[in-house]
Coordinates of C-alpha atoms and ligand atoms in Angstrom, one line a residue:
X1052 CA 3.3 21.0 40.4
X1053 CA 3.1 19.7 43.7
X1054 CA 4.7 16.1 43.8
X1055 CA 8.3 16.4 45.0
X1056 CA 11.3 16.2 41.9
X1057 CA 13.9 14.6 41.8
X1058 CA 16.5 17.4 40.5
X1059 CA 20.2 17.1 39.9
X1060 CA 22.4 20.2 39.6
X1061 CA 25.6 20.1 37.9
X1062 CA 28.0 22.6 38.5
X1063 CA 31.3 22.5 40.2
X1064 CA 30.4 25.9 42.1
X1065 CA 28.7 25.0 45.3
X1066 CA 27.2 29.0 45.4
X1067 CA 25.3 28.4 41.6
X1068 CA 24.1 24.7 42.4
X1069 CA 22.9 26.8 46.4
X1070 CA 21.6 29.2 44.4
X1071 CA 19.4 26.8 41.7
X1072 CA 18.1 25.0 45.6
X1073 CA 16.8 28.7 47.1
X1074 CA 15.1 29.5 43.7
X1075 CA 13.2 26.5 43.5
X1076 CA 12.3 26.0 47.2
X1077 CA 11.1 29.1 47.9
X1078 CA 9.4 29.1 44.4
X1079 CA 7.9 26.5 46.1
X1080 CA 8.7 23.8 43.9
X1081 CA 8.8 20.2 46.3
X1082 CA 11.8 19.3 45.2
X1083 CA 15.0 16.3 46.4
X1084 CA 17.8 17.6 45.0
X1085 CA 21.5 15.7 44.3
X1086 CA 24.7 17.6 43.4
X1087 CA 27.5 16.5 41.6
X1088 CA 30.7 19.1 40.4
X1089 CA 32.0 16.8 37.2
X1090 CA 30.9 15.2 34.0
X1091 CA 32.6 11.9 35.0
X1092 CA 29.9 11.9 38.4
X1093 CA 26.9 13.1 36.2
X1094 CA 27.3 10.5 33.6
X1095 CA 27.7 7.7 36.9
X1096 CA 25.0 8.8 38.8
X1097 CA 22.4 8.9 35.7
X1098 CA 23.1 5.6 34.5
X1099 CA 21.6 4.5 38.0
X1100 CA 19.3 7.4 39.1
X1101 CA 16.0 8.6 37.7
X1102 CA 15.6 12.2 37.4
X1103 CA 12.4 14.5 37.1
X1104 CA 15.3 17.0 35.3
X1105 CA 19.0 18.1 35.4
X1106 CA 20.6 21.8 36.1
X1107 CA 23.7 21.5 34.0
X1108 CA 26.5 24.1 33.8
X1109 CA 27.9 24.7 30.7
X1110 CA 31.7 25.0 31.5
X1111 CA 32.1 22.2 33.8
X1112 CA 35.6 21.6 34.8
X1113 CA 36.1 17.7 33.0
X1114 CA 34.1 18.2 30.0
X1115 CA 32.6 20.8 27.9
X1116 CA 28.5 19.9 28.4
X1117 CA 27.7 19.5 23.8
X1118 CA 30.1 16.3 24.3
X1119 CA 28.3 15.6 27.7
X1120 CA 25.6 16.0 26.5
X1121 CA 25.7 14.0 23.7
X1122 CA 27.5 11.6 25.6
X1123 CA 23.8 10.7 27.2
X1124 CA 21.7 10.9 24.9
X1125 CA 24.4 8.3 22.9
X1126 CA 23.8 5.8 26.2
X1127 CA 19.5 6.5 25.4
X1128 CA 19.6 8.4 29.4
X1129 CA 16.1 10.3 28.5
X1130 CA 15.5 13.1 30.8
X1131 CA 14.8 16.6 30.5
X1132 CA 18.3 18.4 30.7
X1133 CA 18.9 22.7 31.1
X1134 CA 22.5 24.1 30.4
X1135 CA 23.2 26.8 32.9
X1136 CA 24.9 29.1 30.2
X1137 CA 27.4 32.0 31.1
X1138 CA 26.9 35.6 29.9
X1139 CA 27.1 35.4 25.9
X1140 CA 27.2 32.0 25.4
X1141 CA 24.0 32.4 23.1
X1142 CA 26.1 30.6 20.0
X1143 CA 26.7 27.5 22.7
X1144 CA 23.3 27.5 22.9
X1145 CA 22.4 26.6 20.1
X1146 CA 24.8 23.8 19.9
X1147 CA 23.7 22.3 22.7
X1148 CA 19.7 22.5 22.2
X1149 CA 21.3 20.8 19.1
X1150 CA 23.2 18.3 21.1
X1151 CA 20.0 17.3 23.2
X1152 CA 19.8 19.8 26.0
X1153 CA 15.6 20.5 26.5
X1154 CA 16.4 24.7 27.3
X1155 CA 19.1 26.3 28.7
X1156 CA 19.0 29.5 30.7
X1157 CA 21.8 32.3 31.6
X1158 CA 22.8 32.7 35.3
X1159 CA 21.9 36.0 35.1
X1160 CA 18.4 35.2 34.9
X1161 CA 18.3 32.4 37.9
X1162 CA 15.4 34.4 40.3
X1163 CA 12.4 32.2 41.1
X1164 CA 10.4 32.7 38.6
X1165 CA 12.3 32.2 36.2
X1166 CA 13.9 28.9 36.8
X1167 CA 10.7 27.5 37.6
X1168 CA 9.0 28.5 34.5
X1169 CA 12.3 27.1 33.2
X1170 CA 12.2 24.2 35.0
X1171 CA 8.4 23.6 34.3
X1172 CA 8.4 23.8 30.4
X1173 CA 11.3 21.5 30.2
X1174 CA 9.6 18.5 31.7
X1175 CA 6.4 19.6 29.6
X1176 CA 8.9 19.3 26.5
X1177 CA 10.4 16.4 27.5
X1178 CA 6.9 15.2 28.5
X1179 CA 6.0 15.1 25.3
X1180 CA 9.2 15.1 23.6
X1181 CA 8.8 10.7 24.8
X1182 CA 4.9 10.6 23.7
X1183 CA 6.1 11.8 20.2
X1184 CA 9.3 9.3 20.6
X1185 CA 6.9 6.5 22.0
X1186 CA 4.2 6.8 19.2
X1187 CA 7.0 7.4 16.6
X1188 CA 8.0 3.8 18.0
X1189 CA 4.4 2.4 18.0
X1190 CA 4.4 3.3 14.1
X1191 CA 8.0 1.6 13.3
X1192 CA 7.3 -1.0 14.8
X1193 CA 3.4 -1.6 13.1
X1194 CA 5.0 -0.6 9.9
X1195 CA 7.6 -3.0 10.0
X1196 CA 4.9 -5.6 11.0
X1197 CA 2.7 -4.9 7.9
X1198 CA 5.9 -5.1 5.8
X1199 CA 6.5 -8.9 7.6
X1200 CA 3.0 -9.7 7.1
X1201 CA 3.2 -7.9 3.6
X1202 CA 6.0 -10.6 3.0
X1203 CA 4.1 -13.5 4.2
X1204 CA 0.9 -12.7 1.8
X1205 CA 2.8 -12.3 -1.1
X1206 CA 4.8 -15.7 -0.5
X1207 CA 1.5 -17.4 0.0
X1208 CA 0.3 -15.9 -3.0
X1209 CA 2.7 -16.6 -4.8
X1210 CA 2.5 -20.3 -3.4
X1211 CA -1.6 -20.3 -4.4
X1212 CA 0.0 -18.9 -7.6
X1213 CA 2.0 -22.2 -8.3
X1214 CA -0.8 -24.8 -6.6
X1215 CA -3.5 -23.2 -9.3
X1216 CA -1.1 -23.8 -12.1
X1217 CA -0.1 -26.7 -11.2
X1218 CA -4.2 -28.1 -10.4
X1219 CA -4.6 -26.6 -13.8
X1220 CA -1.8 -29.1 -15.3
X1221 CA -3.2 -31.5 -13.6
X1222 CA -6.8 -30.8 -14.7
X1223 CA -5.5 -30.4 -18.2
X1224 CA -4.1 -33.5 -18.7
X1225 CA -7.7 -35.1 -17.1
X1226 CA -10.0 -34.3 -19.4
X1227 CA -7.5 -35.2 -22.0
X1228 CA -7.0 -38.9 -20.7
X1229 CA -11.0 -39.0 -20.5
X1230 CA -11.4 -37.6 -23.5
X1231 CA -8.6 -40.2 -25.4
X1232 CA -10.0 -43.1 -23.2
X1233 CA -13.6 -42.2 -24.2
X1234 CA -12.5 -42.0 -27.4
X1235 CA -11.3 -44.8 -27.7
X1236 CA -13.6 -47.4 -26.2
X1237 CA -16.8 -45.9 -28.6
X1238 CA -14.4 -47.8 -31.7
X1239 CA -14.8 -51.9 -29.6
X1240 CA -18.5 -50.4 -27.8
X1241 CA -19.7 -50.3 -31.4
X1242 CA -18.7 -53.1 -33.0
X1243 CA -20.2 -54.9 -29.7
X1244 CA -23.5 -53.2 -30.3
X1245 CA -23.5 -54.1 -33.9
X1246 CA -21.9 -57.2 -34.3
X1247 CA -24.9 -58.0 -31.2
X1248 CA -27.2 -56.6 -33.0
X1249 CA -26.3 -59.1 -36.3
X1250 CA -26.7 -62.0 -34.3
X1251 CA -30.3 -61.2 -33.4
X1252 CA -31.0 -60.6 -37.4
X1253 CA -33.3 -64.2 -38.3
X1254 CA -31.4 -64.1 -41.7
X1255 CA -28.0 -65.2 -39.4
X1256 CA -29.6 -67.9 -38.4
X1257 CA -31.6 -69.0 -35.6
X1258 CA -30.6 -69.0 -31.8
X1259 CA -32.2 -70.9 -29.4
X1260 CA -34.1 -69.0 -26.5
X1261 CA -31.3 -68.9 -23.9
X1262 CA -28.9 -67.6 -27.1
X1263 CA -30.9 -65.0 -28.0
X1264 CA -31.6 -63.5 -24.3
X1265 CA -28.0 -63.7 -23.9
X1266 CA -27.2 -61.8 -27.1
X1267 CA -30.0 -58.9 -25.8
X1268 CA -28.0 -58.9 -22.8
X1269 CA -25.1 -57.8 -24.5
X1270 CA -26.4 -55.5 -26.7
X1271 CA -28.8 -53.7 -24.1
X1272 CA -25.5 -53.5 -21.8
X1273 CA -23.1 -52.2 -25.0
X1274 CA -25.6 -49.2 -25.5
X1275 CA -26.1 -48.1 -21.3
X1276 CA -22.0 -48.1 -21.9
X1277 CA -22.6 -46.7 -24.5
X1278 CA -24.5 -44.0 -23.2
X1279 CA -21.4 -43.6 -20.1
X1280 CA -19.0 -43.1 -22.5
X1281 CA -20.6 -40.8 -24.7
X1282 CA -21.6 -38.6 -21.4
X1283 CA -17.8 -38.8 -19.9
X1284 CA -16.7 -38.2 -23.8
X1285 CA -19.1 -35.0 -23.6
X1286 CA -18.2 -33.5 -20.3
X1287 CA -14.3 -33.5 -21.4
X1288 CA -15.1 -32.0 -24.5
X1289 CA -17.1 -29.0 -22.7
X1290 CA -13.9 -29.1 -20.1
X1291 CA -11.4 -28.7 -23.2
X1292 CA -13.7 -26.1 -24.4
X1293 CA -14.1 -28.2 -28.0
X1294 CA -17.4 -29.0 -28.5
X1295 CA -19.0 -26.3 -30.7
X1296 CA -22.9 -26.5 -31.6
X1297 CA -24.0 -27.4 -35.1
X1298 CA -26.8 -25.0 -34.9
X1299 CA -30.0 -26.0 -38.3
X1300 CA -34.1 -24.8 -38.2
X1301 CA -35.8 -27.7 -36.7
X1302 CA -39.6 -28.7 -35.5
X1303 CA -39.3 -29.0 -31.3
X1304 CA -42.7 -30.6 -31.4
X1305 CA -42.0 -33.3 -33.4
X1306 CA -38.3 -33.4 -31.7
X1307 CA -40.1 -33.2 -28.4
X1308 CA -42.7 -35.9 -29.1
X1309 CA -39.7 -38.5 -30.2
X1310 CA -38.1 -38.5 -27.6
X1311 CA -40.8 -38.8 -25.1
X1312 CA -41.9 -41.6 -27.7
X1313 CA -38.6 -43.1 -26.8
X1314 CA -38.3 -43.0 -22.9
X1315 CA -42.4 -44.1 -23.4
X1316 CA -41.5 -47.7 -22.4
X1317 CA -39.2 -46.9 -19.7
X1318 CA -42.2 -45.0 -17.8
X1319 CA -44.3 -47.6 -18.7
X1320 CA -42.0 -50.9 -16.8
X1321 CA -42.3 -48.3 -14.0
X1322 CA -46.0 -47.6 -14.3
X1323 CA -45.5 -44.0 -15.0
X1324 CA -48.2 -41.5 -16.7
X1325 CA -46.4 -39.8 -18.9
X1326 CA -48.4 -36.5 -20.1
X1327 CA -47.3 -34.3 -23.0
X1328 CA -48.3 -30.9 -23.7
X1329 CA -47.6 -28.9 -26.5
X1330 CA -48.6 -25.4 -26.2
X1331 CA -46.3 -23.4 -28.8
X1332 CA -47.3 -21.9 -31.9
X1333 CA -44.2 -21.7 -34.0
X1334 CA -42.8 -24.9 -33.4
X1335 CA -39.3 -23.8 -35.6
X1336 CA -36.8 -23.1 -33.7
X1337 CA -33.2 -22.9 -35.1
X1338 CA -30.5 -24.7 -32.7
X1339 CA -28.7 -27.8 -32.1
X1340 CA -31.1 -30.4 -32.2
X1341 CA -28.9 -33.5 -31.4
X1342 CA -28.1 -31.1 -28.2
X1343 CA -31.5 -30.4 -27.2
X1344 CA -32.3 -34.2 -27.8
X1345 CA -29.2 -34.5 -25.4
X1346 CA -31.1 -32.1 -22.9
X1347 CA -34.8 -33.0 -22.8
X1348 CA -33.5 -36.8 -22.9
X1349 CA -31.6 -36.5 -19.9
X1350 CA -34.2 -34.9 -17.8
X1351 CA -36.7 -37.0 -19.0
X1352 CA -34.5 -40.1 -17.6
X1353 CA -33.8 -38.5 -14.9
X1354 CA -37.5 -37.5 -14.0
X1355 CA -38.4 -41.4 -14.8
X1356 CA -34.9 -43.1 -12.5
X1357 CA -36.2 -40.9 -9.3
X1358 CA -40.0 -41.0 -9.0
X1359 CA -41.4 -44.2 -8.2
X1360 CA -45.0 -44.1 -8.7
X1361 CA -47.4 -40.9 -10.1
X1362 CA -46.6 -38.9 -12.8
X1363 CA -44.1 -37.0 -15.4
X1364 CA -44.9 -34.1 -17.2
X1365 CA -43.1 -32.6 -20.8
X1366 CA -44.3 -29.2 -21.7
X1367 CA -43.1 -27.0 -24.4
X1368 CA -44.6 -23.4 -24.7
X1369 CA -43.6 -20.0 -25.8
X1370 CA -42.2 -17.0 -23.4
X1371 CA -41.8 -13.7 -24.5
X1372 CA -39.4 -11.5 -26.2
X1373 CA -38.8 -14.9 -28.7
X1374 CA -38.3 -17.4 -26.4
X1375 CA -39.2 -20.4 -25.6
X1376 CA -39.4 -22.8 -22.4
X1377 CA -39.4 -26.7 -22.2
X1378 CA -40.3 -28.0 -18.9
X1379 CA -39.9 -31.2 -17.1
X1380 CA -42.2 -32.1 -14.2
X1381 CA -41.8 -35.5 -11.9
X1382 CA -43.9 -36.7 -9.0
X1383 CA -40.5 -37.8 -7.8
X1384 CA -38.1 -38.4 -4.1
X1385 CA -37.2 -34.4 -5.1
X1386 CA -34.1 -32.7 -4.3
X1387 CA -33.5 -30.6 -1.0
X1388 CA -32.8 -26.9 -1.6
X1389 CA -29.1 -27.4 -0.1
X1390 CA -28.7 -29.8 -2.9
X1391 CA -29.6 -27.2 -6.1
X1392 CA -26.1 -26.2 -6.3
X1393 CA -24.2 -29.1 -5.8
X1394 CA -26.4 -31.4 -8.3
X1395 CA -24.8 -29.0 -10.9
X1396 CA -21.0 -29.8 -10.2
X1397 CA -19.9 -32.8 -12.2
X1398 CA -19.7 -36.4 -10.6
X1399 CA -22.3 -35.1 -8.2
X1400 CA -24.9 -37.1 -6.8
X1401 CA -27.0 -36.5 -4.2
X1402 CA -26.5 -40.4 -2.7
X1403 CA -22.6 -41.0 -3.3
X1404 CA -22.2 -44.1 -0.9
X1405 CA -21.4 -47.0 -3.4
X1406 CA -24.8 -49.1 -2.7
X1407 CA -26.8 -46.4 -3.6
X1408 CA -30.3 -47.2 -5.2
X1409 CA -30.3 -44.9 -8.8
X1410 CA -26.8 -45.5 -10.9
X1411 CA -25.0 -43.1 -13.1
X1412 CA -22.4 -40.8 -13.9
X1413 CA -23.7 -38.0 -12.0
X1414 CA -22.2 -35.8 -15.0
X1415 CA -25.8 -35.4 -16.7
X1416 CA -26.5 -32.0 -14.9
X1417 CA -23.1 -30.5 -15.1
X1418 CA -23.7 -31.2 -18.7
X1419 CA -27.1 -29.9 -19.0
X1420 CA -25.8 -27.1 -17.6
X1421 CA -22.8 -25.9 -19.9
X1422 CA -24.8 -26.9 -22.9
X1423 CA -27.4 -24.3 -21.5
X1424 CA -25.3 -21.6 -20.8
X1425 CA -23.7 -22.0 -24.6
X1426 CA -27.4 -21.8 -25.8
X1427 CA -27.4 -18.5 -24.1
X1428 CA -30.0 -19.9 -21.9
X1429 CA -31.5 -21.1 -18.4
X1430 CA -32.5 -23.4 -16.2
X1431 CA -34.8 -23.2 -13.0
X1432 CA -35.2 -25.6 -10.5
X1433 CA -38.7 -26.1 -8.1
X1434 CA -38.3 -29.4 -5.8
X1435 CA -39.7 -30.6 -2.6
X1436 CA -38.3 -33.6 -0.9
X1437 CA -40.7 -36.1 -1.1
X1438 CA -43.2 -34.2 -3.6
X1439 CA -41.5 -34.0 -7.1
X1440 CA -38.9 -31.5 -9.0
X1441 CA -39.4 -29.6 -12.2
X1442 CA -36.5 -28.5 -14.6
X1443 CA -37.6 -25.9 -16.4
X1444 CA -35.3 -25.2 -19.3
X1445 CA -35.7 -21.1 -20.9
X1446 CA -33.6 -21.0 -24.6
X1447 CA -33.8 -18.5 -27.1
X1448 CA -36.1 -19.5 -30.2
X1449 CA -32.8 -18.9 -32.6
X1450 CA -29.9 -19.2 -31.2
X1451 CA -26.7 -16.5 -31.4
X1452 CA -23.5 -17.9 -33.9
X1453 CA -21.6 -16.4 -31.3
X1454 CA -22.4 -18.3 -28.9
X1455 CA -22.2 -21.9 -30.2
X1456 CA -18.4 -21.7 -29.6
X1457 CA -18.8 -20.8 -26.2
X1458 CA -19.0 -22.4 -22.9
X1459 CA -19.8 -20.1 -19.8
X1460 CA -19.6 -21.0 -15.9
X1461 CA -22.3 -21.0 -13.2
X1462 CA -25.9 -21.8 -12.9
X1463 CA -28.3 -19.2 -11.4
X1464 CA -30.8 -19.5 -8.4
X1465 CA -33.2 -16.8 -7.5
X1466 CA -32.3 -18.3 -4.0
X1467 CA -36.4 -18.6 -3.0
X1468 CA -36.0 -22.3 -1.2
X1469 CA -38.0 -24.2 -2.8
X1470 CA -38.1 -22.2 -5.6
X1471 CA -35.2 -21.8 -7.6
X1472 CA -32.9 -22.0 -10.6
X1473 CA -30.7 -24.8 -12.2
X1474 CA -30.2 -26.8 -14.8
X1475 CA -29.5 -30.8 -15.4
X1476 CA -28.5 -33.2 -18.0
X1477 CA -27.7 -36.9 -18.9
X1478 CA -26.4 -38.1 -22.0
X1479 CA -28.7 -41.3 -22.2
X1480 CA -29.4 -42.1 -25.6
X1481 CA -27.5 -39.3 -26.6
X1482 CA -26.4 -39.2 -30.4
X1483 CA -22.8 -37.7 -29.2
X1484 CA -21.4 -36.5 -32.1
X1485 CA -17.6 -36.7 -32.1
Ligands
ADP2331 P1 -27.0 -39.1 -12.7 O1 -28.4 -38.9 -12.7 O2 -25.8 -39.3 -13.2 O3 -26.4 -38.9 -10.9 P2 -26.9 -35.9 -13.0 O4 -25.9 -35.5 -12.8 O5 -27.7 -36.4 -14.0 O6 -26.1 -37.9 -12.2 O7 -27.5 -35.3 -11.7 C1 -27.3 -35.4 -10.6 C2 -27.8 -36.0 -9.1 O8 -28.8 -34.9 -9.1 C3 -28.7 -37.3 -9.4 O9 -28.0 -38.4 -9.0 C4 -29.8 -36.7 -8.2 O10 -29.0 -37.3 -6.8 C5 -30.2 -35.5 -8.1 N1 -31.5 -35.5 -9.2 C6 -31.2 -35.2 -10.8 N2 -32.7 -35.2 -11.6 C7 -33.3 -35.4 -10.4 C8 -34.7 -35.9 -10.1 N3 -35.8 -35.8 -11.5 N4 -35.3 -36.4 -8.9 C9 -34.9 -35.9 -7.7 N5 -33.3 -35.9 -7.8 C10 -32.6 -36.1 -9.2

């Protein structure tokens, strides 16, 4: 204790005050001592001046020391208080400590050694108390902060929950609307297609070349429109979980050849070679033939649509564990690996500008994704910009009946850059069931 300590001695007995002064200075403690002789002055001096310690006589003339200490503590005057008691004041001493005194000292023990020891002890205790109080205050503040944060988070959580509910409601309304609209559009579309076909039959009268050309256009546009409507209807049903697979045994090799036959003229128009490789021991599978055809048609029509020159390969083969693979490969524009994930989201097209070169709804791959998941299969995509793409679907040879009514979400990627897992579909030429 080399620094000068500011000490206040509150005692009405001048001799006692001198004793304290002498005892401390004799012990080599540097002190700057102030003296007061009553409680009133003690309070007023303490309000304006800071001290390192107070030595307080337990019996000041104008106020008892217990209520004085309480008053000081209530006024947030934080200073070590050592009370100098008379002999036999042990009971009072306990009460003094309870009221906020730091220590007490019997008047008969006012020696240099005891006084210095008590002073040091009181200052140390006070420091520890101050540290504890400040730590406690900090803890209290952070606890309050946490509480406030928690309340804010809870409020935000409730808001998000509410927004989610609203979004869900809107999404359900949208799905219902899509389903109703596309369903309603199918009836007149079928009538337009049917009547156009009838008009083209020679037995209903010969049309001029120009008339026949126009009716053919009505027929082709009508068919195209119906495909789009079917795609929207399938998507809406899948979203609502209302699309069920209707599995049966069928010949996958035959179905593949039939689908390839249907798109061959499209490929020929673009001068693309269409190569089919069927390498399967037993072509009979148990699945929904209409949905498998839909998947294959979508993959093939996308391959043709996004390929300007070169070839398209369709390969069907056996895999281990009673699984089969259907792959469609092209030498088309390719897909960048960043877009692998996005193209399986509904309405996503890599070129979303109004003037885009390739038409479509952007629902094909989203539908394929859901269908393949329902079938318990997986889709893999390998693609490189400017080189081409390969969509490969792996399916169980026999789909499980329990999976036929449920859709699962998401596409798995193997994350290896050019080589990734994905899925795709489109509904051109589909024979959608209603
Ligand atoms: P749509 O063909 O109606 O646009 P899809 O869901 O079938 O919708 O495909 C989504 C997008 O994926 C396409 O717009 C296209 O950008 C990309 N894509 C699909 N297949 C291929 C492919 N074989 N080659 C290149 N890009 C493709």
